[in-house]
PDB file of C-alpha atoms in Angstrom:
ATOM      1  CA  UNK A   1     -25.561  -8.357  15.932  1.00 53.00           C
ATOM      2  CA  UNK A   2     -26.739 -11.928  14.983  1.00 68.00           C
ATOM      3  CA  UNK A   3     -26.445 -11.140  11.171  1.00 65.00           C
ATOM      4  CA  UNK A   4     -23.304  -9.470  11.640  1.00 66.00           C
ATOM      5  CA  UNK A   5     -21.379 -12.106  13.315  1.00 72.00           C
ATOM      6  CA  UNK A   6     -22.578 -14.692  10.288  1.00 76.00           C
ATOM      7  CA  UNK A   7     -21.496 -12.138   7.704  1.00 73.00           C
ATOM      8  CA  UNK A   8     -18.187 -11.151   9.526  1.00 72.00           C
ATOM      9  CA  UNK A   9     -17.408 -15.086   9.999  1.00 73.00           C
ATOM     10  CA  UNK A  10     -18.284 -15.860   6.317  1.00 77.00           C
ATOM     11  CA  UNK A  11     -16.158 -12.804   5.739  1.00 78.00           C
ATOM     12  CA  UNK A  12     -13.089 -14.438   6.516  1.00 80.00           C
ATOM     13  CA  UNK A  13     -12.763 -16.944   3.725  1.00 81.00           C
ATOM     14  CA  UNK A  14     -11.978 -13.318   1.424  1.00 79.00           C
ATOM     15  CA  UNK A  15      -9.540 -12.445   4.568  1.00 77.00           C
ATOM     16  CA  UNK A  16      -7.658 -16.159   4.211  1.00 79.00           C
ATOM     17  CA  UNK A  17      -7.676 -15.826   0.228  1.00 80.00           C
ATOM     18  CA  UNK A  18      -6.208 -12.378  -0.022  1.00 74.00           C
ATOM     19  CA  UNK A  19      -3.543 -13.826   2.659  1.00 70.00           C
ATOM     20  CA  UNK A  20      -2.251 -17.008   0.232  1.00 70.00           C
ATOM     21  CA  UNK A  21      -2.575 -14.319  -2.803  1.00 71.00           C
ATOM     22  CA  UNK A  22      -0.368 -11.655  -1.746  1.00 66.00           C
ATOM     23  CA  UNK A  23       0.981 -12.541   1.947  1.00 59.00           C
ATOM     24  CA  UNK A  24      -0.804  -9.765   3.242  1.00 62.00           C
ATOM     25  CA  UNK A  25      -3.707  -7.766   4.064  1.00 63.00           C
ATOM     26  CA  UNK A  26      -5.024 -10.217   6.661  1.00 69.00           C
ATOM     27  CA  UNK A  27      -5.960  -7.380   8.824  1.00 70.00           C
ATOM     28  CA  UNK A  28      -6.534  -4.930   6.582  1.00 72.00           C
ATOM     29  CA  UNK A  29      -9.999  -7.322   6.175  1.00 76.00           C
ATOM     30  CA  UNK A  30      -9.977  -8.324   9.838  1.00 81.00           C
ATOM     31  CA  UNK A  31      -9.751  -5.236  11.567  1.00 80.00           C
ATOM     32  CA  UNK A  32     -12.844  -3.150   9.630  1.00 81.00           C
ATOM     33  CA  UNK A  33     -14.685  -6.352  10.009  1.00 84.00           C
ATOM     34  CA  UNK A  34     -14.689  -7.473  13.168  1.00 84.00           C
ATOM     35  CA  UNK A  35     -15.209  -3.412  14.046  1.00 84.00           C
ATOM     36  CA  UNK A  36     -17.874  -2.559  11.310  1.00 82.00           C
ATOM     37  CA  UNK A  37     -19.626  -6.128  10.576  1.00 84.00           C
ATOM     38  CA  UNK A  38     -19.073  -7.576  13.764  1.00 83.00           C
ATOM     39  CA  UNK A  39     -18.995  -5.189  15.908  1.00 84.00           C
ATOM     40  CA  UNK A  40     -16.349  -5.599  18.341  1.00 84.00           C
ATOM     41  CA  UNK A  41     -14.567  -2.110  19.886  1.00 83.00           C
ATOM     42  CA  UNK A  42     -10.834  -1.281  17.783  1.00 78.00           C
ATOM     43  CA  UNK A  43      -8.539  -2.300  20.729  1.00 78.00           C
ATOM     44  CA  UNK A  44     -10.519  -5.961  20.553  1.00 83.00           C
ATOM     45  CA  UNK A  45     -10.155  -6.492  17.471  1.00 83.00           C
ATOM     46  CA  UNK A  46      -6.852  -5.050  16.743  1.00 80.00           C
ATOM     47  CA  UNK A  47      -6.275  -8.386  19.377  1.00 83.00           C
ATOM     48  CA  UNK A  48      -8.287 -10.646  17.456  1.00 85.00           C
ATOM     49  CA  UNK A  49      -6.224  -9.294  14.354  1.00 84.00           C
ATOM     50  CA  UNK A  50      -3.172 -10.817  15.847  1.00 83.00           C
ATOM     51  CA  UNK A  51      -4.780 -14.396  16.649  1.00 88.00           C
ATOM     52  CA  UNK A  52      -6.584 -14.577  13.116  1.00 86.00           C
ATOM     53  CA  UNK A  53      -3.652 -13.566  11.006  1.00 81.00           C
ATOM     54  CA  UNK A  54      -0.990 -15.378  12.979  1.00 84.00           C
ATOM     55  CA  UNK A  55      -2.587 -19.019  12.899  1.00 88.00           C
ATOM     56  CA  UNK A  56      -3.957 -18.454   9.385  1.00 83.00           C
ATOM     57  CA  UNK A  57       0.303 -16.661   8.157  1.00 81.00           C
ATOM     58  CA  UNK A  58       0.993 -20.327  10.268  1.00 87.00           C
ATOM     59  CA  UNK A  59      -0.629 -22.528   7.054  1.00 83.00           C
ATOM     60  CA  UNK A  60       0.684 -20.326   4.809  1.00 78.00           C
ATOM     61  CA  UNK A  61       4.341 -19.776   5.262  1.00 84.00           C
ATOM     62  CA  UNK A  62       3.926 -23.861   5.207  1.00 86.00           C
ATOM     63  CA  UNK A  63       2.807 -23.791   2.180  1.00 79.00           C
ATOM     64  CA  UNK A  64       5.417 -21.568   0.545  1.00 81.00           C
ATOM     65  CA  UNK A  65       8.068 -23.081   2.688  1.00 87.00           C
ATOM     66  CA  UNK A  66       7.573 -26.412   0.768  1.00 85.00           C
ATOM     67  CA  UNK A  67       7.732 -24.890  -2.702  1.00 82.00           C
ATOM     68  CA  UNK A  68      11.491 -23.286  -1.079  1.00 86.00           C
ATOM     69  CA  UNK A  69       9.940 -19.518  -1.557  1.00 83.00           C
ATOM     70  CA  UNK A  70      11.080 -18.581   2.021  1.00 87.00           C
ATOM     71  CA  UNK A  71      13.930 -16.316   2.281  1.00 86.00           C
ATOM     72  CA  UNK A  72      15.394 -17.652   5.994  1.00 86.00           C
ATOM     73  CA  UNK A  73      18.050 -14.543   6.092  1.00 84.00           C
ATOM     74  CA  UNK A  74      15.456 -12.006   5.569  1.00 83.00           C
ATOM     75  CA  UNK A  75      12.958 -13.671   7.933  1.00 85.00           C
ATOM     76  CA  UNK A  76      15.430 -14.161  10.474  1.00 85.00           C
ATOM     77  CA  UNK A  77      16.412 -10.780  10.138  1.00 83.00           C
ATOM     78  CA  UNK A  78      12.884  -9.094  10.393  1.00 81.00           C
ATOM     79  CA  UNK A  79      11.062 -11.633  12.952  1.00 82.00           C
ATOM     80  CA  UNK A  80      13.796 -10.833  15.578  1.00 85.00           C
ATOM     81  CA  UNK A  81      13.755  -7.261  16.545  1.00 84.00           C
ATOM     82  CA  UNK A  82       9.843  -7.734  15.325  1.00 80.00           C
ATOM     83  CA  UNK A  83       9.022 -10.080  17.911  1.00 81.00           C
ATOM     84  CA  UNK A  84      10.437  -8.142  20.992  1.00 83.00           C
ATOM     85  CA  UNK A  85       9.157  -4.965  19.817  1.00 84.00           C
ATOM     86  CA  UNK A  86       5.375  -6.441  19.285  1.00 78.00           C
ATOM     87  CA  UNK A  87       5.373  -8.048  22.615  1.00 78.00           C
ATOM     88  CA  UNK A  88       6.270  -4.729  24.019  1.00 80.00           C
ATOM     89  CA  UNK A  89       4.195  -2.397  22.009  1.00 81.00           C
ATOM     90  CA  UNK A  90       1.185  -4.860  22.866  1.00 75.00           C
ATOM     91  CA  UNK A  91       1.729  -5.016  27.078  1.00 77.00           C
ATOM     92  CA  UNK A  92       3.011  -1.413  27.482  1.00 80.00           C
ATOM     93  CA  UNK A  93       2.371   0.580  24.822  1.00 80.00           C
ATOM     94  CA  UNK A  94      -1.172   0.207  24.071  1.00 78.00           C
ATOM     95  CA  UNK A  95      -2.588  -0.039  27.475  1.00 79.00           C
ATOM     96  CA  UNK A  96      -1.128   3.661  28.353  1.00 82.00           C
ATOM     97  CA  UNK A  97      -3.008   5.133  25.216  1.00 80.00           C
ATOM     98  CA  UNK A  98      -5.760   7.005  27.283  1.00 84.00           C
ATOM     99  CA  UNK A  99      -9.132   6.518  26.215  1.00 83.00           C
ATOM    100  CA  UNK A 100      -9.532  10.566  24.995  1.00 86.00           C
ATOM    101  CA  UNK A 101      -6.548  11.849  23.145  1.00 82.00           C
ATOM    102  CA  UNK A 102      -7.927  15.382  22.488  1.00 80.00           C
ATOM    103  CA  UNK A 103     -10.156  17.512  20.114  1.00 81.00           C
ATOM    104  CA  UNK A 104      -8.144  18.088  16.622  1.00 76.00           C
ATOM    105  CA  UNK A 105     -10.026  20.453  15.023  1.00 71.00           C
ATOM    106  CA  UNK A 106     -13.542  20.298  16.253  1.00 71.00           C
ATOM    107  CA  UNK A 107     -13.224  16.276  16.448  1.00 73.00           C
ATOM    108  CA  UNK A 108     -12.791  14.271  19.730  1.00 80.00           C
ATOM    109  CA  UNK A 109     -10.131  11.873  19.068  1.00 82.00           C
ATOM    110  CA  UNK A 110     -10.817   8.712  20.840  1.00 85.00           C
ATOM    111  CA  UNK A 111      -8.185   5.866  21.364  1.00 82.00           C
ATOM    112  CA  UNK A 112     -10.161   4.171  18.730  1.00 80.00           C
ATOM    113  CA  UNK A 113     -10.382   6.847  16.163  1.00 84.00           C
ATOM    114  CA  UNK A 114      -6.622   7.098  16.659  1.00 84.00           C
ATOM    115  CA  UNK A 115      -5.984   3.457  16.090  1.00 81.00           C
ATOM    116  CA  UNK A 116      -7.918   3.311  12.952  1.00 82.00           C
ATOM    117  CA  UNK A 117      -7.136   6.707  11.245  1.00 85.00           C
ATOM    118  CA  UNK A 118      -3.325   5.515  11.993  1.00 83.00           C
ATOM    119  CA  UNK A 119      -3.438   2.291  10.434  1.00 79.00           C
ATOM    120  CA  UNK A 120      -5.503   3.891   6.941  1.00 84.00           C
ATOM    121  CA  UNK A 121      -3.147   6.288   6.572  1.00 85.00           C
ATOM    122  CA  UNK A 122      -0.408   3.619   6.666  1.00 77.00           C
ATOM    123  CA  UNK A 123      -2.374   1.328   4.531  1.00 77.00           C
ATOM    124  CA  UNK A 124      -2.700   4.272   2.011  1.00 84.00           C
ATOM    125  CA  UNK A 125       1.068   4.719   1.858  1.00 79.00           C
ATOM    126  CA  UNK A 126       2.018   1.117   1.732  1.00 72.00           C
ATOM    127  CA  UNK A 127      -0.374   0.832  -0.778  1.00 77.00           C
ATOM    128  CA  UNK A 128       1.472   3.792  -3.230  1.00 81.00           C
ATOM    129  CA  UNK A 129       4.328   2.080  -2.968  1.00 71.00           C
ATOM    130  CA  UNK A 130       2.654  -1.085  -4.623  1.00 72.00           C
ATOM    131  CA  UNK A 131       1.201   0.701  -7.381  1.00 79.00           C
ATOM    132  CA  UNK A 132       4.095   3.471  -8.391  1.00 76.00           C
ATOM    133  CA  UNK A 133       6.535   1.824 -10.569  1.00 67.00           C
ATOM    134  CA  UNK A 134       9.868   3.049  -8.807  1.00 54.00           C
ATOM    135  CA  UNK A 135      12.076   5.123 -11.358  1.00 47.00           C
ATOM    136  CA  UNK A 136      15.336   2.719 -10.952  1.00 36.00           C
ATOM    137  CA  UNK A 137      15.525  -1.330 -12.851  1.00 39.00           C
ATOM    138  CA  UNK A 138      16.816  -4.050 -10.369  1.00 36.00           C
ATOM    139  CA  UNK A 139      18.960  -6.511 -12.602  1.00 32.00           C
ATOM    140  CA  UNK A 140      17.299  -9.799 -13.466  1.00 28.00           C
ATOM    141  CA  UNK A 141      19.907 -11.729 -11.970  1.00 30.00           C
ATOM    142  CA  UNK A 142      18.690 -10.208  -8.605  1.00 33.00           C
ATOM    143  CA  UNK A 143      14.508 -10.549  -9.278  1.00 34.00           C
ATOM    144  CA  UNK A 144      13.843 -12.943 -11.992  1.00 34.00           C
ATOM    145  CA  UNK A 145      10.810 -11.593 -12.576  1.00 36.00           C
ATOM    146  CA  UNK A 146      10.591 -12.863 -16.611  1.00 34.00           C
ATOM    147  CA  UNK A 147      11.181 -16.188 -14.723  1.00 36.00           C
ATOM    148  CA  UNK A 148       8.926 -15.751 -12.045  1.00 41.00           C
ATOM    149  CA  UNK A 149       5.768 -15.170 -14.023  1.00 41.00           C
ATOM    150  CA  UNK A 150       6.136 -18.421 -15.946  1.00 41.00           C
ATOM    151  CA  UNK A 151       4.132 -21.711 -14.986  1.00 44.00           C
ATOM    152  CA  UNK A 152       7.361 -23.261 -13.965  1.00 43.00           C
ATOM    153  CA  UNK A 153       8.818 -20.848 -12.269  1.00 44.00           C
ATOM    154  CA  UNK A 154       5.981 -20.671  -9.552  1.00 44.00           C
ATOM    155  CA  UNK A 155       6.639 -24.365  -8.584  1.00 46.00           C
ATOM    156  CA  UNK A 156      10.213 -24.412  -8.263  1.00 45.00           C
ATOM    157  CA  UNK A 157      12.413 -22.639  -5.663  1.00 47.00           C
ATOM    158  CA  UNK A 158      13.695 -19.666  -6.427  1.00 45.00           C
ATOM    159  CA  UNK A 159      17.333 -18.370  -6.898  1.00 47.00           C
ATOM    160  CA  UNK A 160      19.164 -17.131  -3.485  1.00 54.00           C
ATOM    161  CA  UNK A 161      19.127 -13.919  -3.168  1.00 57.00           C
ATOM    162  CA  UNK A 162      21.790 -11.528  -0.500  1.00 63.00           C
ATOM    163  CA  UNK A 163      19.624  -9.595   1.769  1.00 65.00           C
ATOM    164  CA  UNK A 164      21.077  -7.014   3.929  1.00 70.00           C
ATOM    165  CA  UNK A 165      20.324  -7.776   7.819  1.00 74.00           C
ATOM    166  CA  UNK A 166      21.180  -4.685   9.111  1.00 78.00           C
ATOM    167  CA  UNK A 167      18.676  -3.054   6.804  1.00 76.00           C
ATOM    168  CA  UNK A 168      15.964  -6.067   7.410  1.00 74.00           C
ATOM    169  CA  UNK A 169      16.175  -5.544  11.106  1.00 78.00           C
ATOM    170  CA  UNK A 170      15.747  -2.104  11.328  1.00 81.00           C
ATOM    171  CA  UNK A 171      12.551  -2.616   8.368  1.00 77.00           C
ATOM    172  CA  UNK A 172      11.322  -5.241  11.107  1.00 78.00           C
ATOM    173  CA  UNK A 173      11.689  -2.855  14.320  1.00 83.00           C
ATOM    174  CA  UNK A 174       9.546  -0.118  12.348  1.00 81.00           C
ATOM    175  CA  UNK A 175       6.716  -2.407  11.088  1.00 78.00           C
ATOM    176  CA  UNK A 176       7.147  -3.971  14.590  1.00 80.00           C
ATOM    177  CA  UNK A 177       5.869  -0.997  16.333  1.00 82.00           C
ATOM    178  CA  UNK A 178       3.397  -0.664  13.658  1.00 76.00           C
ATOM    179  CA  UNK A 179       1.656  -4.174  14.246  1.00 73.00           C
ATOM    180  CA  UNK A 180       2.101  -3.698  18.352  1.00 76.00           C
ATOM    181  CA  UNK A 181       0.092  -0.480  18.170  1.00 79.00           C
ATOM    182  CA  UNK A 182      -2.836  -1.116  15.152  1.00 72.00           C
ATOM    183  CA  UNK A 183      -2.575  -5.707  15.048  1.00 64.00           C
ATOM    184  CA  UNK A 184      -1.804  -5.602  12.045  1.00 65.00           C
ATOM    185  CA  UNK A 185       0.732  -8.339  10.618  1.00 62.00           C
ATOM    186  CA  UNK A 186       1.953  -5.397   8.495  1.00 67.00           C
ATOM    187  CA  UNK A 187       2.293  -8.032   5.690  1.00 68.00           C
ATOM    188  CA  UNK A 188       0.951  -4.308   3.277  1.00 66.00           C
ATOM    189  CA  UNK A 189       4.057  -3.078   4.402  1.00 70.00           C
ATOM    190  CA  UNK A 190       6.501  -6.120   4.643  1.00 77.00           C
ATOM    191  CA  UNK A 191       5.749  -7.119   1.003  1.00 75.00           C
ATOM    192  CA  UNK A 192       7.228  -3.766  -0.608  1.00 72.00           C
ATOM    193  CA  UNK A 193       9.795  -3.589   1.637  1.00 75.00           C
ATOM    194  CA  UNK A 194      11.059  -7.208   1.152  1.00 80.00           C
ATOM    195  CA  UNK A 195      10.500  -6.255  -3.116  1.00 78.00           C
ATOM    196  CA  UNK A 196      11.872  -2.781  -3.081  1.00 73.00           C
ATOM    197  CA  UNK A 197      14.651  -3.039  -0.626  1.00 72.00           C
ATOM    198  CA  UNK A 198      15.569  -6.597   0.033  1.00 72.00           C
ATOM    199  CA  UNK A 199      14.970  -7.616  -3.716  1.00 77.00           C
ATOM    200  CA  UNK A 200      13.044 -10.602  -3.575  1.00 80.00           C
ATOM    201  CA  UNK A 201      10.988 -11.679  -6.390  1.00 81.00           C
ATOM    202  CA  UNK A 202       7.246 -11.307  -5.692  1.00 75.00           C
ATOM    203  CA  UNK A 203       6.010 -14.618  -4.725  1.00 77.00           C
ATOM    204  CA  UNK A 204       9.951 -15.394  -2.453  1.00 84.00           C
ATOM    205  CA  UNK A 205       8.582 -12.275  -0.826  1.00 83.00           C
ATOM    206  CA  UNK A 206       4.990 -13.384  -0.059  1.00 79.00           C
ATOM    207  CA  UNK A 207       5.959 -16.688   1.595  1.00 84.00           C
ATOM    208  CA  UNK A 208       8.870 -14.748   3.876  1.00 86.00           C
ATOM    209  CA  UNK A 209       5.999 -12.096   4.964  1.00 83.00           C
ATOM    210  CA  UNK A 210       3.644 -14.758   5.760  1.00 82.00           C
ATOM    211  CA  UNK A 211       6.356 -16.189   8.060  1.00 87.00           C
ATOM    212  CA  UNK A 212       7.403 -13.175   9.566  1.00 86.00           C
ATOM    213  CA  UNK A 213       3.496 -12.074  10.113  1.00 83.00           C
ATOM    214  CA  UNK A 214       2.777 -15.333  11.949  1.00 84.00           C
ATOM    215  CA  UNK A 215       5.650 -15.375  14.604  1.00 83.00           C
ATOM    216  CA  UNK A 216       5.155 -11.710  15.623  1.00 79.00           C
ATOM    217  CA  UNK A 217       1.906 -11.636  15.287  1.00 81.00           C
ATOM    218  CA  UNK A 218       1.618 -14.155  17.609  1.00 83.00           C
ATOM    219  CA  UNK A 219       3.946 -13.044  19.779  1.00 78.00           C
ATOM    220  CA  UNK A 220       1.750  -9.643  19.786  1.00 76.00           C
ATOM    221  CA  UNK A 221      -1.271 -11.728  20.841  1.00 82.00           C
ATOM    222  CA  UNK A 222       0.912 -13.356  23.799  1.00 79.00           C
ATOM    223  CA  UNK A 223       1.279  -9.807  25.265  1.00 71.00           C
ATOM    224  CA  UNK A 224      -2.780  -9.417  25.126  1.00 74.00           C
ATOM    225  CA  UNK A 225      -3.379 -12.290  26.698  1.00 75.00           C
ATOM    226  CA  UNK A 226      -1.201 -11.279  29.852  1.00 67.00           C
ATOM    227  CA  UNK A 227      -3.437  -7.916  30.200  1.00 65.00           C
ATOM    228  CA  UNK A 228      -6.566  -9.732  29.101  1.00 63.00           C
ATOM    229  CA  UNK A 229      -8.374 -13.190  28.871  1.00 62.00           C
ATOM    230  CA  UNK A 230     -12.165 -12.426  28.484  1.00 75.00           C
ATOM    231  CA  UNK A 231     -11.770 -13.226  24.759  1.00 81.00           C
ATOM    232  CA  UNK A 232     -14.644 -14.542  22.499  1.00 84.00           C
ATOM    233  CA  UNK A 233     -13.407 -18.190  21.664  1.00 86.00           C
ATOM    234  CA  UNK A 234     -15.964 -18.943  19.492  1.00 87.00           C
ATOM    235  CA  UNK A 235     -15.918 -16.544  17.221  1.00 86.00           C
ATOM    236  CA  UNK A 236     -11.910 -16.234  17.295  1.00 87.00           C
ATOM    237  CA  UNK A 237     -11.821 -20.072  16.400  1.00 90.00           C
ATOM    238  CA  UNK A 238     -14.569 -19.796  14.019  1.00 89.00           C
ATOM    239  CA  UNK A 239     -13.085 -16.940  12.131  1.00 88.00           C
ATOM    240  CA  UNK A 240      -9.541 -17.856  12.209  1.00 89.00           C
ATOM    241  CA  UNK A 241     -10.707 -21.847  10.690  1.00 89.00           C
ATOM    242  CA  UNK A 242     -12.586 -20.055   7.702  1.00 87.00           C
ATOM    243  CA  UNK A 243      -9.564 -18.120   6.929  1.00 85.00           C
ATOM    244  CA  UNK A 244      -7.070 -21.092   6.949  1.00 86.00           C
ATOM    245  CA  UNK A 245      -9.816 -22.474   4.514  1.00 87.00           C
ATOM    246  CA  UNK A 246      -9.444 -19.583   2.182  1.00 83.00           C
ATOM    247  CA  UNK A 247      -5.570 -18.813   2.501  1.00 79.00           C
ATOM    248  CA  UNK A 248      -5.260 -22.658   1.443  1.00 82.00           C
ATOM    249  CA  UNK A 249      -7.609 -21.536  -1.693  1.00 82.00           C
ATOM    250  CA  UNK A 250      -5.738 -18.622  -2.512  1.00 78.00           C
ATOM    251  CA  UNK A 251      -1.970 -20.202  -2.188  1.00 72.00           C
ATOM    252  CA  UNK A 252      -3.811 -22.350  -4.970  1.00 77.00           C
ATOM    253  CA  UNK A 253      -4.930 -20.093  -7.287  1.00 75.00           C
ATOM    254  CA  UNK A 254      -1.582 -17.921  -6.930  1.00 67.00           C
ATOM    255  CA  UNK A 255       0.573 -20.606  -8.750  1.00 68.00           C
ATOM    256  CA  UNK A 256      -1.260 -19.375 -11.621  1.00 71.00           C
ATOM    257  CA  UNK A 257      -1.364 -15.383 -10.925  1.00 68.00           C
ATOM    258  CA  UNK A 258       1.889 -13.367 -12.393  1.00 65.00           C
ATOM    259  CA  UNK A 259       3.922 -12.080  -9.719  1.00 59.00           C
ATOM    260  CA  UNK A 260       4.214  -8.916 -11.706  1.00 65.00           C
ATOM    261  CA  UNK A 261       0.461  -8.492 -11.548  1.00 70.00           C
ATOM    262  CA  UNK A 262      -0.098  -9.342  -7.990  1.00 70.00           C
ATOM    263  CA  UNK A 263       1.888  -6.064  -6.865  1.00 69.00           C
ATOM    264  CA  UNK A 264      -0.286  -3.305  -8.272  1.00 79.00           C
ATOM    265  CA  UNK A 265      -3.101  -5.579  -8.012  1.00 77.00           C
ATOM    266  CA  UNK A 266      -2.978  -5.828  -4.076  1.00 75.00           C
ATOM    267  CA  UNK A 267      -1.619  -2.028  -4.384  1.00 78.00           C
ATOM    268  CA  UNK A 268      -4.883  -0.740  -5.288  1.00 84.00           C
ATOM    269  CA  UNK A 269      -6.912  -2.883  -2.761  1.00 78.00           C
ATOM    270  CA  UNK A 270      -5.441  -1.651   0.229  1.00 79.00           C
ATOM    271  CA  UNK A 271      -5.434   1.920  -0.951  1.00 86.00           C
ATOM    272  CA  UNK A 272      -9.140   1.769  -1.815  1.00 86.00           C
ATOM    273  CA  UNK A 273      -9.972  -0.277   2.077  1.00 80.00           C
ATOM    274  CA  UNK A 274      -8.176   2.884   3.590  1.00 84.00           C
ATOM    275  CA  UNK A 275      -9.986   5.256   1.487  1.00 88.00           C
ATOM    276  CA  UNK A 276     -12.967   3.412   3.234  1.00 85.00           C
ATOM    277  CA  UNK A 277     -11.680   3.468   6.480  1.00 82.00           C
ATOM    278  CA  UNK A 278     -11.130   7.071   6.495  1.00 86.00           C
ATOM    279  CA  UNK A 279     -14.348   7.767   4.718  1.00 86.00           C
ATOM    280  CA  UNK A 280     -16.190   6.092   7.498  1.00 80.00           C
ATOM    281  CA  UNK A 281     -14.173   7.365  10.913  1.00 80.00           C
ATOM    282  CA  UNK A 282     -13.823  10.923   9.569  1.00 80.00           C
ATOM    283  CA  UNK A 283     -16.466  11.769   7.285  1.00 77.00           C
ATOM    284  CA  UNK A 284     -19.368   9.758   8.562  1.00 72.00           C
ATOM    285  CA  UNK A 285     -18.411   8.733  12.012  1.00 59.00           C
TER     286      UNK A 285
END
């Protein structure tokens, strides 16, 4: 247990760096570790999740916000419905998930196995929609992308773009249910949609996810901590300073990444963590 808390809380430096690369997959690295390296039960640490990737989306969205890659519309637009939906999902939802949910097939299906085959399966299909090119082109005056993956273009704010609220808030009230039921930030699932449907260039759409991420995901952890206060402090604080560290890092080093590689790129990372996730709960749990 020992060695697993040192390895899980060394652990989140990667978690933090993969955050300022792609403005996600925060939890798709806190979640497994905290359960498999750490230890702690799914339902904890789908709790932690929300602490750890808030505070650490916090420093980030900061970050971005200064270089003007935060769309305010499309944040706006998402964080709203997001944030009641969370709180909800997180104080009633998730408490009145009994502990057994039934045998599928020969397999018990515990709260736990639930909760984690749930949030693979979504991490798989976020994760196609990363690495497929869609079939359709969306005009360069709309995502400068030949723009975006120059030098200059990654330090100066982009181009305005019209996002559709209507469309953003029902996006947000989806992936808000989502992060209430699994703590995720959902930032695997924001990213595409804020690419593919809002049409923001890559890195305008990492700083808005990071924003969105940190105010429901702490508004998530708010509903926890009405239920539940016997928290581990130390190793929430611990883990959650090491990631700041290594979201700082990985803003950093993703002035100098093309946007157009970072999609596929963080595509095929989450679909090969929830090939491991399902590997592990079905195959070898």
């Amino acid at each position: 247990m020992a060695a697993g808390l040192i390895w899980g809380v060394a652990l989140a430096l990667v978690v933090g760096v993969i955050m300022g690369l792609a403005g996600a997959g925060g939890s798709i690295l806190t979640v497994p570790i905290l359960v498999y390296v750490v230890g702690v039960d799914a339902v904890t640490a789908t709790a932690y999740s929300l602490f750890v990737v808030g505070v650490t989306s916090v420093v980030g969205a900061a970050s971005h916000w200064r270089r003007g890659q935060v769309n305010v519309r499309a944040a706006v637009a998402f964080s709203i419905p997001s944030l009641v939906v969370v709180f909800f999902t997180r104080s009633l939802l998730v408490p009145a998930i009994p502990a057994q949910l039934g045998t599928v097939a020969g397999v018990a299906v515990s709260k736990d196995l639930f909760i984690l085959v749930l949030f693979a399966v979504i991490m798989a299909l976020a994760a196609l929609s990363m690495i497929v090119k869609p079939r359709y082109r969306i005009s360069l005056a709309e995502t400068p992308a030949a723009e975006e993956d120059s030098g200059a273009a990654a330090r100066q704010p982009a181009a305005p773009v019209k996002v559709s609220i209507p469309l953003a808030a029902l996006e947000g009230t989806v992936i808000g249910v989502f992060t209430g039921v699994v703590g995720a930030g959902g930032g695997f699932a924001i990213v595409p949609a804020l690419v593919v449907l809002s049409r923001l260039p890559m890195r305008v759409a990492v700083g808005t996810s990071l924003t969105i991420i940190a105010a429901k995901s702490l508004a998530g952890f708010v509903g926890d901590i009405t239920l539940q206060g016997d928290f581990d402090w130390g190793l929430l604080l611990a883990f959650t300073g090491l990631a700041v560290v290594g979201i700082l890092a990985g803003s950093r080093i993703g002035h100098h990444v093309p946007g157009a590689r970072l999609r596929p790129a963080f595509g095929w990372f989450v679909l090969v963590a929830a090939a491991g996730i399902l590997v592990r709960e079905l195959l070898l749990g």
